[in-house]
Structures are given as C-alpha cells and as structure tokens.
Amino acid sequence: MKYRISHQTRYQYAEPVSLCHSVVHLKPRQGPYQRCLLSQLRVDPWPAVNREHEDFFGNRVNYFSIQQPHEALEVTAVSEVEVMRPNIPDLSRTPAWERVRDLLGDREHPRLATKQVYTLPSPQIPLDAAARAFAADSFTPGRPLLEATCDLMARIYTEFAYDPHFTTIATPIAEVMEHRRGVCQDFAHIAIAGLRGLGLAARYVSGYLETLPPPGQAKLQGSDASHAWFAVLVPELGWVDFDPTNNLIPGEQHITTALGRDFHDVTPMRGIFYGGGSHELTVAVDVNRVEG
C-alpha cells in the first residue's frame, strides 16, 4: 500500500519571535516492511540553519534555526511511503516470556546488548508498580510471549477509556493508571511500563494510521492525526508491533515515523523560542492512499 502524508504544524505568535531552535521527527523511517519513497520538509520563514541527522534509534531528525524576527512559523512535511503487510508469527508458538526475560537479563549476550536499553526506565516511563501488576495478569507462568502481549493489548483496549481531553503529553503514568483514561500515547506508555517492569524489552512507536470515512462520505482533509503504539522484542524474530488503542497488530495502514524509549524520544516537533508572548498552535495531518 502506498500513501502520501502531509503533516503541517503552524504557530501563530501574539508578538514577534526573535530566534527559535527546533528539532522535528517528521520524516518516515525505512524498515523491513516500509519504504520511504520521498520526504520533504518545508519551513516558513526559511531557516538560517537546517540540518538532518540520524539519531541513536535510527530515526531521521531535522534541526533548524530561524534567526530573524517572525510572527508565525509553519512547518510542513510531505512524504510518500510504501507499506507492506508484516509477517505475523503464530503467537502461541513464541517462546515463554520468562525465557525471553532471562535472555535480556544477560548483560553479556552478544546480540541483545543494544536492545537492553528498552528494558530500562526512561524519562516518561518510570517503573510503575501498578502498571507492572496490571501486565502481570496477562503474563502467567510459561505463557508464550506474544500471546501474553496480545492479551495485555486487549485488556488495555477494554479496560481503559479513550478520552482526548483527560491527559496531556506531561500526564504521568500513575495518573493514567488510576483513572483508566487517556489517548494512544498513554496506552502505549502503560503497556511499555508493564512490560519493562517484567524485565522485557519494549519500545515506543510513533507514526500515522490511515483512517477511512464512513461509506458514502468524503474524507475530511486535515482530519487525520499522529498515532502511537508499542513493540515488544522476541529475540528469535525481532520486534513485533501492537496497537492497544485499536486492539490490533499493525499492518498496512500503520506508517512508522520514529522509534524510541517513549514519546520524549520521538516528539514530532519541539524546541525553544525567544519572545512571541502567547501563541496558537494548529496541526493538520492528511494520510491518503496513492492508487496504482
């Protein structure tokens, strides 16, 4: 499946901004089931400095600096991506989760040394006792790792309410666990916290999800949004993704932009600016199929 993705971020300031520095994760990754055919980043006003590099996690990161006064900032990323359906293993035939936990606990394992960072706490995902206890109900003794993870995903989908007005990007996991409400970012963080609490490797995935309008209705432009899910490591197979917001294993409709320990590592856009006073932020995302 091929997609054309447009992600536009606009800041309108009450007063002129004299200087801003920004970092963005808006260009899709290359991967075994995804090819980024092209990706362009447009910044208005034109930045004095504009660089791209690959970070520790293999993400494409753009840094830019605007060094002249401006009252608005608009950043638009336009990409074309081809997504292939992943090979989903038989969940019941994957290794027992305790075996994987023990492998990850071996700090001298030659193939897993670089993956062990995903077993540790991170800035937005501390080791939370409530999240660990919640996950433990799915990870009964001897249960296959992916079967247990699928059960955890389904329980988050069933027992947590999707509420876009309850949390912000700064809401702690403990509060989400207490109220059982949040959005895709929160649900991914909860799953990761529980998995890491059990000694497993889990990472945060940021990207997009194609949304289809009801039959007979036209798709509203700008109505799509960024999405988030998580992945768990099976040493013999690699990373396997799970989407707890929709209770499914991601396929051709999920487009990956960036991977990291948590949302902090993959923020679509962050930075600092001088001046400006109050500001208004608008974000518009379109994910459209490219036929043929």
Coordinates of C-alpha atoms in Angstrom, one line a residue:
M1 CA 0.0 0.0 0.0
K2 CA 1.3 3.5 -0.9
Y3 CA 0.5 6.6 1.0
R4 CA 1.1 10.3 0.6
I5 CA 1.3 12.0 4.0
S6 CA 1.2 15.7 4.8
H7 CA 1.8 16.9 8.3
Q8 CA 1.5 20.7 8.8
T9 CA 2.3 22.4 12.1
R10 CA 1.7 26.2 12.5
Y11 CA 2.5 28.5 15.4
Q12 CA 0.9 32.0 15.4
Y13 CA 2.5 34.3 17.9
A14 CA 1.0 37.3 19.7
E15 CA 4.3 39.2 19.4
P16 CA 7.4 38.8 17.1
V17 CA 9.8 35.9 17.9
S18 CA 13.4 37.0 17.5
L19 CA 15.0 33.5 17.5
C20 CA 13.9 29.9 17.5
H21 CA 15.6 26.5 17.5
S22 CA 13.6 23.4 16.7
V23 CA 14.0 19.6 16.3
V24 CA 11.5 17.6 14.4
H25 CA 10.8 13.9 13.8
L26 CA 8.5 14.1 10.8
K27 CA 10.3 12.0 8.1
P28 CA 9.2 8.3 8.0
R29 CA 11.7 5.5 8.6
Q30 CA 13.0 2.9 6.3
G31 CA 12.3 -0.6 7.6
P32 CA 11.7 -4.3 6.6
Y33 CA 8.0 -3.6 5.9
Q34 CA 8.2 0.1 5.0
R35 CA 10.0 2.1 2.3
C36 CA 10.1 5.9 2.3
L37 CA 10.0 6.8 -1.3
L38 CA 10.4 10.6 -0.8
S39 CA 10.2 13.1 2.1
Q40 CA 10.5 16.9 2.0
L41 CA 10.4 19.4 4.9
R42 CA 9.3 23.0 4.2
V43 CA 9.9 25.6 6.9
D44 CA 8.5 29.2 6.6
P45 CA 10.2 31.5 7.3
W46 CA 13.3 30.0 5.7
P47 CA 15.8 28.9 8.4
A48 CA 19.3 30.2 8.6
V49 CA 20.4 26.7 9.7
N50 CA 18.8 23.4 8.5
R51 CA 20.4 20.0 9.1
E52 CA 19.4 16.4 9.1
H53 CA 21.0 13.5 11.0
E54 CA 20.2 10.0 12.2
D55 CA 19.8 9.6 16.0
F56 CA 20.7 6.7 18.3
F57 CA 17.5 4.9 17.5
G58 CA 17.9 5.2 13.7
N59 CA 15.3 8.0 13.3
R60 CA 15.6 10.8 10.7
V61 CA 15.9 14.0 12.7
N62 CA 15.8 17.6 11.4
Y63 CA 17.2 20.5 13.3
F64 CA 16.6 24.1 12.1
S65 CA 17.2 27.6 13.5
I66 CA 15.3 30.8 12.4
Q67 CA 17.3 33.8 13.3
Q68 CA 15.2 36.7 12.0
P69 CA 12.0 38.2 13.7
H70 CA 8.8 36.4 12.7
E71 CA 5.2 36.3 13.9
A72 CA 4.3 32.9 12.6
L73 CA 6.1 29.6 12.0
E74 CA 4.8 26.9 9.6
V75 CA 6.5 23.5 9.2
T76 CA 5.2 21.1 6.6
A77 CA 6.5 17.6 6.0
V78 CA 5.3 15.8 2.8
S79 CA 6.2 12.2 2.3
E80 CA 5.4 9.2 0.1
V81 CA 5.6 5.8 1.8
E82 CA 5.0 2.2 0.7
V83 CA 3.9 -0.2 3.5
M84 CA 3.9 -3.9 3.2
R85 CA 1.9 -6.3 5.3
P86 CA 4.2 -7.7 8.0
N87 CA 4.7 -11.5 8.6
I88 CA 2.8 -12.2 11.8
P89 CA 4.1 -15.2 13.7
D90 CA 1.9 -17.7 15.4
L91 CA 1.5 -16.0 18.8
S92 CA 1.1 -19.3 20.7
R93 CA 4.4 -20.7 19.3
T94 CA 6.7 -17.9 20.5
P95 CA 9.0 -18.6 23.5
A96 CA 7.8 -18.4 27.1
W97 CA 8.1 -14.9 28.3
E98 CA 10.3 -15.9 31.3
R99 CA 12.8 -17.3 28.8
V100 CA 13.0 -14.0 27.0
R101 CA 13.2 -12.1 30.3
D102 CA 16.2 -14.3 31.3
L103 CA 18.0 -13.7 28.0
L104 CA 17.5 -10.0 28.3
G105 CA 18.9 -10.1 31.8
D106 CA 22.2 -11.5 30.4
R107 CA 24.3 -8.3 30.1
E108 CA 26.9 -10.1 28.1
H109 CA 24.6 -11.5 25.5
P110 CA 26.3 -10.6 22.1
R111 CA 23.1 -10.0 20.1
L112 CA 21.0 -8.3 22.8
A113 CA 23.3 -5.7 24.3
T114 CA 22.0 -2.8 22.2
K115 CA 18.4 -3.9 22.9
Q116 CA 18.7 -3.8 26.7
V117 CA 18.2 -0.1 26.8
Y118 CA 14.5 -0.9 26.1
T119 CA 14.2 -2.8 29.4
L120 CA 15.2 0.2 31.5
P121 CA 13.1 3.2 32.8
S122 CA 13.0 6.2 30.5
P123 CA 12.1 9.9 31.0
Q124 CA 8.4 9.4 30.6
I125 CA 8.1 5.7 31.6
P126 CA 9.3 5.1 35.1
L127 CA 8.9 1.6 36.5
D128 CA 5.4 1.8 37.8
A129 CA 4.2 -0.8 40.3
A130 CA 0.5 -0.5 39.2
A131 CA 1.4 -0.9 35.5
R132 CA 3.6 -3.9 36.3
A133 CA 0.8 -5.6 38.3
F134 CA -1.7 -4.9 35.5
A135 CA 0.6 -6.5 33.0
A136 CA 1.4 -9.5 35.2
D137 CA -2.2 -10.7 35.0
S138 CA -1.6 -11.4 31.3
F139 CA 1.9 -12.9 31.8
T140 CA 1.1 -16.1 33.7
P141 CA 3.8 -18.7 34.2
G142 CA 5.1 -20.3 30.9
R143 CA 2.8 -18.3 28.6
P144 CA 4.1 -17.6 25.1
L145 CA 5.5 -14.0 25.0
L146 CA 3.4 -12.7 22.1
E147 CA 0.2 -14.5 23.2
A148 CA 0.6 -12.7 26.6
T149 CA 1.4 -9.4 24.9
C150 CA -1.7 -9.7 22.7
D151 CA -3.8 -10.3 25.9
L152 CA -2.3 -7.3 27.5
M153 CA -3.1 -5.2 24.5
A154 CA -6.7 -6.4 24.5
R155 CA -7.1 -5.6 28.2
I156 CA -5.9 -2.1 27.8
Y157 CA -8.3 -1.6 24.9
T158 CA -11.2 -3.0 27.0
E159 CA -10.4 -1.5 30.4
F160 CA -9.2 2.0 29.5
A161 CA -11.4 4.7 28.0
Y162 CA -10.2 6.8 25.1
D163 CA -10.5 10.4 26.3
P164 CA -8.6 13.1 24.4
H165 CA -9.5 15.7 27.0
F166 CA -8.2 13.9 30.1
T167 CA -4.4 13.8 29.5
T168 CA -1.6 15.9 28.1
I169 CA 1.9 14.9 27.0
A170 CA 3.0 15.5 30.6
T171 CA 0.4 13.4 32.4
P172 CA 2.2 10.7 34.5
I173 CA 1.6 7.0 34.1
A174 CA 0.4 6.7 37.7
E175 CA -2.5 9.1 36.9
V176 CA -3.5 7.3 33.8
M177 CA -3.4 4.0 35.7
E178 CA -5.6 5.5 38.5
H179 CA -8.3 6.9 36.2
R180 CA -8.0 4.4 33.3
R181 CA -8.4 7.1 30.7
G182 CA -6.1 8.6 28.1
V183 CA -5.1 8.5 24.4
C184 CA -2.9 6.4 22.2
Q185 CA 0.3 7.8 23.7
D186 CA -0.8 6.9 27.2
F187 CA -1.9 3.4 26.3
A188 CA 1.5 2.7 24.6
H189 CA 3.3 4.1 27.7
I190 CA 1.2 1.9 30.0
A191 CA 2.0 -1.3 28.0
I192 CA 5.7 -0.4 27.9
A193 CA 5.8 0.3 31.6
G194 CA 4.2 -3.1 32.4
L195 CA 6.5 -5.0 30.0
R196 CA 9.7 -3.4 31.3
G197 CA 8.5 -4.0 34.8
L198 CA 8.5 -7.7 34.0
G199 CA 12.0 -7.5 32.6
L200 CA 11.1 -7.4 28.9
A201 CA 12.2 -5.1 26.1
A202 CA 9.5 -2.7 24.8
R203 CA 9.8 0.4 22.7
Y204 CA 7.5 3.3 21.7
V205 CA 6.4 3.7 18.0
S206 CA 5.3 7.0 16.6
G207 CA 3.6 7.4 13.2
Y208 CA 0.3 7.6 11.4
L209 CA -2.8 5.5 10.9
E210 CA -4.9 5.6 7.8
T211 CA -8.5 6.5 8.7
L212 CA -11.3 5.8 6.4
P213 CA -14.5 7.8 6.3
P214 CA -18.0 6.2 6.6
P215 CA -19.3 4.7 3.4
G216 CA -20.6 7.3 1.0
Q217 CA -18.9 10.2 2.7
A218 CA -15.8 12.2 1.6
K219 CA -12.7 12.2 3.7
L220 CA -12.2 15.5 5.6
Q221 CA -8.8 17.0 4.8
G222 CA -6.7 17.6 7.9
S223 CA -8.7 15.2 9.9
D224 CA -6.1 12.5 10.4
A225 CA -3.7 12.7 13.3
S226 CA -0.4 11.3 14.6
H227 CA -0.7 7.9 16.2
A228 CA 1.3 5.8 18.7
W229 CA 1.7 2.2 19.6
F230 CA 4.3 -0.1 21.1
A231 CA 6.6 -3.0 20.1
V232 CA 8.0 -6.0 22.1
L233 CA 11.2 -7.8 21.3
V234 CA 11.2 -11.5 20.5
P235 CA 15.0 -12.4 20.3
E236 CA 14.5 -15.0 17.6
L237 CA 12.1 -12.9 15.5
G238 CA 12.8 -9.3 16.1
W239 CA 10.3 -6.5 17.1
V240 CA 6.5 -7.1 16.8
D241 CA 4.1 -4.2 17.0
F242 CA 0.9 -3.9 18.9
D243 CA -1.8 -1.1 18.8
P244 CA -3.7 -1.1 22.1
T245 CA -5.8 1.9 21.0
N246 CA -7.5 -0.2 18.3
N247 CA -6.7 -3.7 19.7
L248 CA -4.9 -5.0 16.6
I249 CA -1.4 -5.9 15.3
P250 CA -0.4 -3.1 12.9
G251 CA -0.5 -3.9 9.3
E252 CA -0.6 -1.9 6.0
Q253 CA -2.5 1.0 7.5
H254 CA 0.2 1.9 10.1
I255 CA 3.0 4.2 8.9
T256 CA 6.1 4.4 11.2
T257 CA 7.9 7.8 11.6
A258 CA 10.1 7.2 14.7
L259 CA 11.1 4.7 17.4
G260 CA 12.3 5.3 20.9
R261 CA 12.1 4.6 24.6
D262 CA 9.0 6.9 25.0
F263 CA 7.2 9.9 23.5
H264 CA 10.1 12.2 24.6
D265 CA 12.5 10.5 22.1
V266 CA 10.2 10.9 19.1
T267 CA 8.3 14.2 19.7
P268 CA 7.1 15.4 16.2
M269 CA 8.3 18.9 17.0
R270 CA 9.9 20.6 20.0
G271 CA 12.3 23.5 20.6
I272 CA 12.7 26.9 22.2
F273 CA 11.9 30.4 21.1
Y274 CA 12.6 33.9 22.4
G275 CA 9.7 36.4 22.5
G276 CA 6.4 35.7 21.0
G277 CA 4.2 36.1 24.1
S278 CA 1.2 33.8 23.9
H279 CA 0.8 31.6 20.8
E280 CA -1.8 29.5 19.0
L281 CA -0.9 26.0 17.7
T282 CA -2.7 24.2 14.9
V283 CA -1.8 20.8 13.4
A284 CA -3.3 19.3 10.3
V285 CA -2.4 15.7 9.1
D286 CA -3.6 14.0 6.0
V287 CA -2.9 10.4 5.1
N288 CA -4.1 9.5 1.6
R289 CA -3.7 6.4 -0.5
V290 CA -1.8 6.7 -3.7
E291 CA -3.6 4.5 -6.2
G292 CA -1.6 2.4 -8.6

